[in-house]
Coordinates of N, CA and C in Angstrom, one line a residue:
M20 N -54.1 -54.7 -7.6 CA -53.9 -53.4 -6.9 C -54.9 -53.2 -5.9
N21 N -56.0 -54.1 -5.8 CA -56.8 -54.0 -4.8 C -57.7 -52.7 -4.7
I22 N -58.2 -52.3 -6.0 CA -59.1 -51.0 -5.9 C -60.5 -51.4 -6.6
G23 N -61.4 -50.7 -6.3 CA -62.7 -50.9 -6.9 C -63.5 -49.6 -6.8
P24 N -64.6 -49.6 -7.4 CA -65.4 -48.4 -7.3 C -66.2 -48.2 -6.0
M25 N -66.4 -47.1 -5.6 CA -67.4 -46.8 -4.6 C -68.8 -47.1 -5.0
P26 N -69.8 -47.0 -4.1 CA -71.1 -47.3 -4.5 C -71.7 -46.4 -5.6
N27 N -71.2 -45.1 -5.7 CA -71.7 -44.3 -6.7 C -70.9 -44.5 -8.0
G28 N -70.0 -45.5 -8.1 CA -69.4 -45.9 -9.4 C -68.1 -45.2 -9.6
E29 N -67.8 -44.1 -8.7 CA -66.4 -43.5 -8.9 C -65.5 -44.2 -8.2
I30 N -64.2 -43.8 -8.5 CA -62.9 -44.4 -7.9 C -62.4 -43.4 -7.1
Q31 N -62.1 -43.7 -5.8 CA -61.5 -42.9 -4.8 C -60.2 -42.1 -5.4
P32 N -60.2 -40.9 -5.1 CA -59.1 -40.1 -5.4 C -57.7 -40.7 -5.4
E33 N -57.6 -41.2 -4.1 CA -56.1 -41.8 -3.8 C -55.9 -42.9 -4.7
F34 N -56.8 -43.8 -5.2 CA -56.7 -44.8 -6.1 C -56.3 -44.3 -7.5
V35 N -57.0 -43.2 -7.9 CA -56.7 -42.5 -9.1 C -55.3 -42.0 -9.2
D36 N -54.8 -41.4 -8.0 CA -53.3 -41.1 -8.0 C -52.4 -42.2 -8.0
R37 N -52.8 -43.2 -7.5 CA -51.8 -44.4 -7.4 C -51.9 -45.1 -8.9
L38 N -53.0 -45.1 -9.5 CA -53.1 -45.6 -10.9 C -52.2 -44.7 -11.8
H39 N -52.3 -43.4 -11.7 CA -51.4 -42.4 -12.5 C -50.0 -42.6 -12.2
W40 N -49.6 -42.7 -11.0 CA -48.3 -43.1 -10.5 C -47.8 -44.3 -11.2
M41 N -48.5 -45.5 -11.2 CA -48.2 -46.7 -11.9 C -48.0 -46.5 -13.4
G42 N -48.9 -45.8 -13.9 CA -48.8 -45.6 -15.3 C -47.4 -44.7 -15.8
N43 N -47.1 -43.8 -15.0 CA -45.9 -43.0 -15.2 C -44.7 -43.9 -14.9
W44 N -44.7 -44.8 -14.0 CA -43.6 -45.7 -13.8 C -43.5 -46.7 -14.9
L45 N -44.5 -47.2 -15.5 CA -44.5 -47.9 -16.6 C -44.1 -47.3 -17.8
K46 N -44.2 -46.0 -18.1 CA -43.7 -45.2 -19.2 C -42.1 -45.2 -19.0
T47 N -41.7 -45.2 -17.9 CA -40.2 -45.1 -17.8 C -39.6 -46.5 -17.6
Y48 N -40.2 -47.5 -17.0 CA -39.7 -48.7 -16.7 C -40.2 -50.0 -17.4
G49 N -41.3 -49.7 -18.2 CA -42.1 -50.7 -18.9 C -41.2 -51.7 -19.6
E50 N -40.0 -51.2 -20.3 CA -39.1 -52.1 -20.8 C -38.6 -53.3 -20.0
S51 N -38.5 -53.1 -18.7 CA -38.0 -54.1 -17.8 C -39.1 -55.1 -17.4
V52 N -40.3 -54.8 -17.9 CA -41.4 -55.7 -17.5 C -42.1 -56.4 -18.7
Y53 N -42.4 -55.7 -19.7 CA -43.2 -56.1 -20.8 C -42.3 -57.0 -21.7
N54 N -42.9 -58.1 -22.1 CA -42.2 -59.0 -23.1 C -40.9 -59.6 -22.5
N55 N -40.9 -59.7 -21.1 CA -39.7 -60.3 -20.5 C -40.1 -61.5 -19.7
K56 N -39.2 -62.2 -19.2 CA -39.4 -63.3 -18.4 C -38.7 -63.1 -17.1
G57 N -38.9 -63.9 -16.1 CA -38.3 -63.9 -14.9 C -36.7 -64.2 -15.1
G58 N -36.1 -63.7 -14.2 CA -34.5 -63.8 -14.2 C -34.1 -65.2 -13.8
Y59 N -32.9 -65.4 -13.9 CA -32.4 -66.8 -13.6 C -32.3 -67.1 -12.1
L60 N -32.4 -66.0 -11.4 CA -32.3 -66.2 -9.8 C -33.8 -65.9 -9.2
R61 N -34.3 -66.6 -8.3 CA -35.5 -66.4 -7.7 C -35.3 -65.0 -6.9
P62 N -36.4 -64.5 -6.7 CA -36.4 -63.1 -6.0 C -35.5 -63.2 -4.6
Q63 N -34.7 -62.2 -4.5 CA -33.8 -62.1 -3.3 C -34.2 -61.0 -2.3
K64 N -33.6 -60.9 -1.1 CA -33.9 -60.0 -0.2 C -33.7 -58.6 -0.8
W65 N -32.8 -58.3 -1.7 CA -32.6 -57.0 -2.3 C -33.6 -56.7 -3.4
G66 N -34.2 -57.6 -4.0 CA -35.1 -57.4 -5.1 C -35.3 -58.6 -6.0
C67 N -35.3 -58.4 -7.3 CA -35.6 -59.5 -8.3 C -35.0 -59.2 -9.7
L68 N -35.0 -60.2 -10.5 CA -34.5 -59.9 -12.0 C -35.6 -60.2 -12.8
T69 N -35.6 -59.6 -14.0 CA -36.3 -59.9 -15.2 C -35.3 -59.9 -16.4
Q70 N -35.6 -60.6 -17.4 CA -34.7 -60.7 -18.6 C -35.4 -60.7 -19.9
A71 N -34.7 -60.1 -20.9 CA -35.2 -60.3 -22.2 C -33.8 -60.5 -23.1
K72 N -34.0 -60.8 -24.3 CA -32.8 -61.1 -25.2 C -31.7 -60.0 -25.1
G73 N -30.6 -60.5 -24.5 CA -29.5 -59.7 -24.4 C -29.4 -58.7 -23.4
K74 N -30.4 -58.8 -22.4 CA -30.4 -57.9 -21.3 C -31.0 -58.5 -20.0
L75 N -30.4 -58.2 -19.0 CA -30.9 -58.6 -17.6 C -31.2 -57.3 -16.8
Y76 N -32.4 -57.3 -16.4 CA -32.9 -56.1 -15.6 C -32.8 -56.5 -14.0
V77 N -32.1 -55.7 -13.3 CA -31.9 -55.9 -11.9 C -32.8 -54.8 -11.1
H78 N -33.8 -55.3 -10.4 CA -34.8 -54.5 -9.7 C -34.4 -54.5 -8.3
V79 N -33.7 -53.4 -7.9 CA -33.3 -53.2 -6.6 C -34.5 -52.5 -5.6
L80 N -35.0 -53.3 -4.7 CA -36.2 -52.8 -4.1 C -35.9 -52.6 -2.6
Q81 N -34.8 -53.1 -2.0 CA -34.4 -53.0 -0.6 C -33.4 -51.7 -0.4
Q82 N -33.8 -50.8 0.7 CA -33.0 -49.9 1.0 C -31.7 -50.4 1.5
N83 N -30.6 -49.6 1.4 CA -29.3 -50.1 1.9 C -28.8 -51.4 1.5
S84 N -29.2 -51.8 0.3 CA -28.8 -53.1 -0.1 C -27.3 -53.3 -0.4
G85 N -26.6 -52.1 -0.6 CA -25.1 -52.1 -0.8 C -24.9 -52.8 -2.2
V86 N -23.8 -53.6 -2.3 CA -23.5 -54.2 -3.5 C -24.3 -55.5 -3.8
I87 N -24.8 -55.5 -4.9 CA -25.7 -56.6 -5.4 C -24.9 -57.7 -5.9
R88 N -25.0 -58.9 -5.4 CA -24.1 -60.0 -5.9 C -25.0 -61.0 -6.7
L89 N -24.7 -61.2 -7.9 CA -25.5 -62.2 -8.7 C -24.8 -63.5 -8.8
E90 N -25.0 -64.3 -7.9 CA -24.3 -65.8 -7.9 C -24.6 -66.5 -9.2
K91 N -23.8 -67.3 -9.5 CA -24.0 -68.2 -10.7 C -24.4 -67.5 -11.9
F92 N -23.8 -66.4 -12.1 CA -24.0 -65.6 -13.3 C -23.9 -66.3 -14.6
P93 N -25.0 -66.5 -15.3 CA -25.0 -67.5 -16.5 C -24.4 -67.0 -17.7
Y94 N -23.8 -65.9 -17.8 CA -23.2 -65.2 -19.0 C -21.6 -65.0 -18.7
A95 N -20.9 -65.2 -19.9 CA -19.4 -65.2 -19.7 C -18.9 -63.7 -19.7
K96 N -19.7 -62.8 -20.4 CA -19.3 -61.4 -20.4 C -20.4 -60.5 -20.2
I97 N -20.0 -59.3 -19.7 CA -21.0 -58.2 -19.5 C -20.5 -57.0 -20.4
G98 N -21.5 -56.5 -21.2 CA -21.1 -55.4 -22.2 C -21.0 -54.1 -21.2
K99 N -22.2 -53.7 -20.6 CA -22.2 -52.6 -19.7 C -23.4 -52.6 -18.8
A100 N -23.5 -51.8 -17.9 CA -24.6 -51.7 -16.9 C -24.8 -50.3 -16.7
Y101 N -26.2 -50.0 -16.7 CA -26.5 -48.6 -16.5 C -28.0 -48.6 -15.8
L102 N -28.3 -47.3 -15.4 CA -29.6 -47.2 -14.7 C -30.7 -46.9 -16.0
L103 N -31.8 -47.6 -15.9 CA -32.7 -47.7 -17.0 C -33.3 -46.3 -17.1
K104 N -33.6 -45.5 -16.1 CA -34.3 -44.3 -16.0 C -33.4 -43.2 -16.7
T105 N -32.1 -43.1 -16.1 CA -31.2 -42.0 -16.6 C -30.1 -42.5 -17.6
G106 N -29.8 -43.7 -17.7 CA -28.6 -44.1 -18.5 C -27.4 -44.0 -17.9
A107 N -27.3 -43.5 -16.6 CA -26.1 -43.3 -15.9 C -25.5 -44.7 -15.7
P108 N -24.1 -44.6 -15.9 CA -23.5 -46.0 -15.8 C -23.4 -46.5 -14.3
V109 N -23.4 -47.7 -14.2 CA -23.4 -48.6 -12.9 C -22.1 -49.4 -12.9
A110 N -21.3 -49.3 -11.8 CA -20.1 -50.1 -11.7 C -20.6 -51.5 -11.7
V111 N -19.9 -52.4 -12.4 CA -20.2 -53.9 -12.5 C -18.9 -54.6 -12.7
S112 N -18.8 -55.7 -12.0 CA -17.7 -56.7 -12.2 C -18.1 -58.0 -12.3
L113 N -17.4 -58.8 -13.1 CA -17.7 -60.3 -13.2 C -16.4 -61.0 -12.9
K114 N -16.5 -61.9 -11.9 CA -15.4 -62.7 -11.6 C -15.8 -64.1 -10.9
D115 N -15.2 -65.2 -11.5 CA -15.5 -66.4 -11.1 C -17.2 -66.8 -11.0
G116 N -17.8 -66.3 -12.0 CA -19.2 -66.5 -12.0 C -20.1 -65.8 -11.2
V117 N -19.6 -64.7 -10.5 CA -20.4 -63.8 -9.8 C -20.2 -62.4 -10.2
A118 N -21.3 -61.8 -10.6 CA -21.5 -60.5 -11.0 C -21.9 -59.6 -9.8
E119 N -21.1 -58.4 -9.7 CA -21.3 -57.5 -8.6 C -21.7 -56.1 -9.1
L120 N -22.8 -55.5 -8.7 CA -23.2 -54.2 -9.0 C -23.2 -53.3 -7.8
S121 N -22.7 -52.1 -8.0 CA -22.9 -51.0 -7.0 C -24.1 -50.1 -7.3
V122 N -25.2 -50.2 -6.6 CA -26.3 -49.5 -6.9 C -26.8 -48.7 -5.7
A123 N -27.3 -47.4 -6.1 CA -27.9 -46.5 -5.0 C -29.1 -47.2 -4.5
S124 N -29.4 -46.9 -3.2 CA -30.6 -47.4 -2.6 C -31.9 -46.8 -3.2
P125 N -33.0 -47.5 -3.2 CA -34.3 -47.1 -3.7 C -34.7 -45.8 -2.7
T126 N -35.6 -45.1 -3.1 CA -36.0 -44.0 -2.2 C -37.7 -44.1 -2.3
A127 N -38.2 -43.1 -1.6 CA -39.7 -43.1 -1.6 C -40.3 -42.8 -3.0
E128 N -39.4 -41.8 -3.7 CA -39.8 -41.5 -5.0 C -39.5 -42.4 -6.1
E129 N -38.5 -43.1 -5.9 CA -37.9 -44.2 -6.8 C -37.9 -45.5 -6.0
P130 N -38.9 -46.2 -5.8 CA -38.8 -47.4 -5.0 C -38.2 -48.7 -5.7
D131 N -37.9 -48.5 -6.9 CA -37.4 -49.6 -7.7 C -36.2 -49.0 -8.6
Q132 N -34.9 -49.2 -8.2 CA -33.9 -48.8 -8.9 C -33.7 -50.0 -9.9
V133 N -33.8 -49.7 -11.3 CA -33.7 -50.7 -12.3 C -32.4 -50.5 -12.9
V134 N -31.6 -51.5 -12.9 CA -30.3 -51.5 -13.6 C -30.4 -52.5 -14.8
V135 N -29.9 -52.0 -15.9 CA -29.8 -52.9 -17.2 C -28.5 -53.4 -17.3
V136 N -28.3 -54.7 -17.4 CA -27.0 -55.2 -17.5 C -27.1 -55.8 -19.0
E137 N -26.3 -55.2 -19.8 CA -26.3 -55.8 -21.2 C -25.2 -56.9 -21.3
I138 N -25.7 -57.9 -21.9 CA -24.8 -59.1 -22.1 C -24.1 -59.1 -23.3
A139 N -22.7 -59.1 -23.1 CA -21.8 -59.0 -24.4 C -21.9 -60.4 -25.1
K140 N -21.9 -60.1 -26.5 CA -21.7 -61.4 -27.3 C -20.3 -61.9 -27.2
K141 N -20.2 -63.3 -27.4 CA -19.0 -63.9 -27.2 C -18.0 -63.5 -28.0

């Protein structure tokens, strides 16, 4: 995060604000980061993936990314997809090994739109 104390040992107010912001983000989205591993795709222009047992987390970081295409989707079925923050459903389809998600663009207030894709059991 590239922060450090000033000569008097205090941390600059803007750094404190950023740390509080990050802490609040982790309260909401920590599930998509902690105890997970990288997704099956390398980071893409639109963002990246993380995954945990039975769930794939799609981190949409690019504005106006439109439909997110997950090529070579490694699972046969999708249970459901929803926004991690609100639980609002996200339109998802799976056809010929490609999953497509319709996701709203990130904003300054919400720079990472995290979609949870629950993998259906066979």
